[in-house]
Amino acid sequence: MPLPPRSTSGRTHVTTVTRRVAPAPETTDAVRFPQGFTWGTATAAYQIEGAAAVDGRTPSIWDTYSHTPGRVRNGDTGDVATDHYHRWREDVAIMADLGVSAYRFSLSWPRVQPTGRGPAVQKGLDFYRALTDALLENGIEPVVTLYHWDLPQELEDAGGWPERVTTDRFADYAALAAHALGDRVKTWTTLNEPWCSAFLGYGSGVHAPGRTDPVAALRAAHHLNLAHGKAVQALRAELPSSARASITLNIHHVRALTEAAEDLDAARRIDALANRVFTGPILEGRYPQDLLQDTAGLTDWSFVRDGDTATIHQPLDFLGVNYYTPTLVSAATGEAGHGSDGHGASEHSPWPGADQVAFHRPAGSTTAMGWAVDPSGLYDLLMRLKADFPSMPLMITENGAAFDDYVNPEGEVSDPERIAYLHGHLSAVRRAIAAGADVRGYFLWSLLDNFEWGYGYSKRFGAVYVDYPTGKRIPKASARWYADVARTGSLPGEGPRSH
C-alpha cells in the first residue's frame, strides 16, 4: 500500500456538491488500475468475532444494546456472530485463496482493555498478534481500525462520547495497541464512521448506546474528533516514522432534489452535519461557520476548548472513504420530518438543527437495505474530494451491498446483483483515477456475512456466505469474481490489461 509522505489539506473546500460531475471517458488510461493498487476486504470486530465473554473481554455498548429487547431485529446479538475468534485461521485461508493484498479489521476495545482503563489484557492482544502474523505469512497486509463502535460499557456508564474524558481513554488505548502491534502493523485507522457513532448512537438511537439527545450527539461528534487527534499523536509517539495513520469517514454524497434555492440550502445543511463536521476540523483545523449557525439554537459549542481544533488537525497519510449510496434531500413541505434517510427508523432525527429537511429515496434499483444502487455518486464524491483536498490520498475502505443470498441445491451461492454492483462501483473508481483522483486502494465490504448492527443477521453483505447455525463458510460467486479482479487488476470482460 505505497503512499506519499503524510500531508495536510491545502485548500478550503466547497460547501456542498449537488450536481453530477461528467464521468471521465473510458480511454485506454481509464481502464487500468494503477500499479500497486491495494485490493482488500474488510470486517469489524463485533460483527464477526463472537466470544463475547472469553479471555477477559467485557461488554461493549453493542453487547448491552443488542441484549436490550426491541433494539435489534429478531433479538439477535453478537455473542457468537461468525465465531471468527475461534475460526480466524479458516478466514485467513479464505483471504489467501482470494488473493487479496490487504485486510482491514478492527480491534475490539473491550477485548484489549476491558474497562477502557488500565493495562491491556494479553490474551486479547495475543489473538490479534496471531491473526496479524498469519496475515503477513500469507502476504496480506494487516490494516487495523482502533474503533468500530464497540465502546467499553464502563466508559458509556461514565458518560460515553459526549464526555471529554473519553478522549483521553481512547488515546491511552491507542498507545497500548500501537505498542503491542506496531512491529507487525504499519497502517492504522483511528475511527470508523464517527458520524454513525455520534448521530445514530446519541441522536436517533438506532445504534448503540441508543440515546436520543441532539446536543449529546453534537458533543459526541466533537469528542470523537478530539479522540482521533489524540490517538494520532499517541500512534506517532509509539510507531516508527514509516507507519501510516488515517481515519475512515462515511462521507455522504448529498444531492438536492431540485435546483430550487431551498433545496440547495437543505443539501448544504445536511452536508455540514454529515461531512464537514468532521472534514472541517480534521483536514482544515476549524469547524464550518454555517454548521455552528445552523445548530446555534441547540448549543453554543462551548464544549470546544481552546486548542482542540489544533489537536484534531493532525497530519494524515490518507483519508478512508466509505460509500454505499447517495443522499437525496429537499426542503421539507408540510410537517417537518427527516423521512427515509437510509439509516434506520426512529422517531428521533440524527440530524440536529435540520428539522426542515426531507430525505427522499432515489429512483432505480435498490439493495436489500433499500439503498439506491448509484455508482455515479461514488465518482462524484471522489471528484469532490480531489477538488477539496488535492494533496490528500484516498482509500475506499468500504464499498459493497447486501442482497438476499441463499445456497442453491448445488451448494453454491450465486449473487449476480452484487457482482453488477461491484463492477459499477469499481468502474466509477477507475474513472475517477483517470480524472486525477488519487485513490490508492479498494476494500470490499465485507469478507463475511455478519451481524449487521440493528438488522441483526437479516442482511448479508459478505463475499463469503456464512451458515450461522453451523458457521460453515461458502464463497459466493462475487468472491471468485473479486479474486479475479484483484489478480488481474482489471474488470472482467474487458480483455487483458497491462499495468
Coordinates of N, CA, C and O in Angstrom, one line a residue, residues 125 128-129 132-133 136 142 176-188 238-240 242-243:
L125 N -4.6 -9.3 23.2 CA -3.6 -8.9 22.3 C -3.0 -10.1 21.6 O -2.6 -10.0 20.4
Y128 N -4.8 -10.9 18.4 CA -4.5 -10.0 17.3 C -3.1 -10.2 16.8 O -2.8 -10.1 15.6
R129 N -2.2 -10.6 17.7 CA -0.8 -10.9 17.3 C -0.8 -12.1 16.3 O -0.2 -12.1 15.3
T132 N -2.5 -11.2 12.9 CA -1.6 -10.4 12.0 C -0.4 -11.2 11.5 O 0.0 -11.1 10.4
D133 N 0.1 -12.1 12.4 CA 1.2 -13.0 11.9 C 0.8 -13.9 10.8 O 1.5 -14.0 9.8
L136 N 0.4 -11.8 7.6 CA 1.7 -11.5 7.0 C 2.3 -12.7 6.3 O 3.0 -12.6 5.3
P142 N -2.0 -6.3 7.2 CA -3.0 -6.0 8.2 C -3.2 -4.5 8.2 O -2.2 -3.7 8.3
L176 N -1.6 1.7 23.8 CA -1.5 0.3 24.2 C -1.4 -0.6 22.9 O -0.6 -1.5 22.8
A177 N -2.4 -0.4 22.0 CA -2.5 -1.2 20.8 C -1.2 -1.0 19.9 O -0.7 -1.9 19.4
A178 N -0.8 0.3 19.8 CA 0.4 0.5 18.9 C 1.6 -0.1 19.5 O 2.5 -0.6 18.8
H179 N 1.8 -0.1 20.8 CA 2.9 -0.7 21.5 C 3.0 -2.2 21.3 O 4.0 -2.8 21.0
A180 N 1.8 -2.8 21.3 CA 1.7 -4.3 21.2 C 1.8 -4.7 19.8 O 2.4 -5.8 19.5
L181 N 1.3 -4.0 18.8 CA 1.2 -4.5 17.4 C 2.0 -3.7 16.4 O 2.0 -4.0 15.2
G182 N 2.7 -2.6 16.9 CA 3.4 -1.7 16.0 C 4.5 -2.4 15.2 O 5.0 -1.9 14.2
D183 N 5.0 -3.5 15.7 CA 6.1 -4.2 15.0 C 5.5 -5.1 13.8 O 6.3 -5.6 13.0
R184 N 4.2 -5.2 13.8 CA 3.5 -6.0 12.8 C 2.7 -5.2 11.9 O 2.5 -5.5 10.7
V185 N 2.0 -4.2 12.4 CA 1.0 -3.4 11.7 C 1.6 -2.0 11.3 O 2.1 -1.3 12.2
K186 N 1.5 -1.7 10.0 CA 2.1 -0.5 9.5 C 1.0 0.6 9.2 O 1.3 1.7 9.0
T187 N -0.2 0.1 9.1 CA -1.3 1.1 8.7 C -2.4 1.0 9.7 O -2.9 0.0 10.0
W188 N -2.7 2.2 10.2 CA -3.7 2.3 11.3 C -4.8 3.3 11.0 O -4.5 4.4 10.4
E238 N 4.4 6.1 19.4 CA 4.7 4.7 19.6 C 5.3 4.0 18.3 O 6.1 3.1 18.4
L239 N 4.9 4.5 17.2 CA 5.2 3.8 15.9 C 6.4 4.4 15.2 O 6.7 5.6 15.4
P240 N 7.0 3.6 14.4 CA 8.1 4.1 13.5 C 7.6 5.2 12.6 O 6.4 5.2 12.2
S242 N 7.7 5.3 9.5 CA 7.2 4.7 8.3 C 5.7 4.3 8.4 O 5.1 4.0 7.4
A243 N 5.2 4.3 9.7 CA 3.8 3.9 9.9 C 2.9 4.9 9.3 O 3.2 6.1 9.2

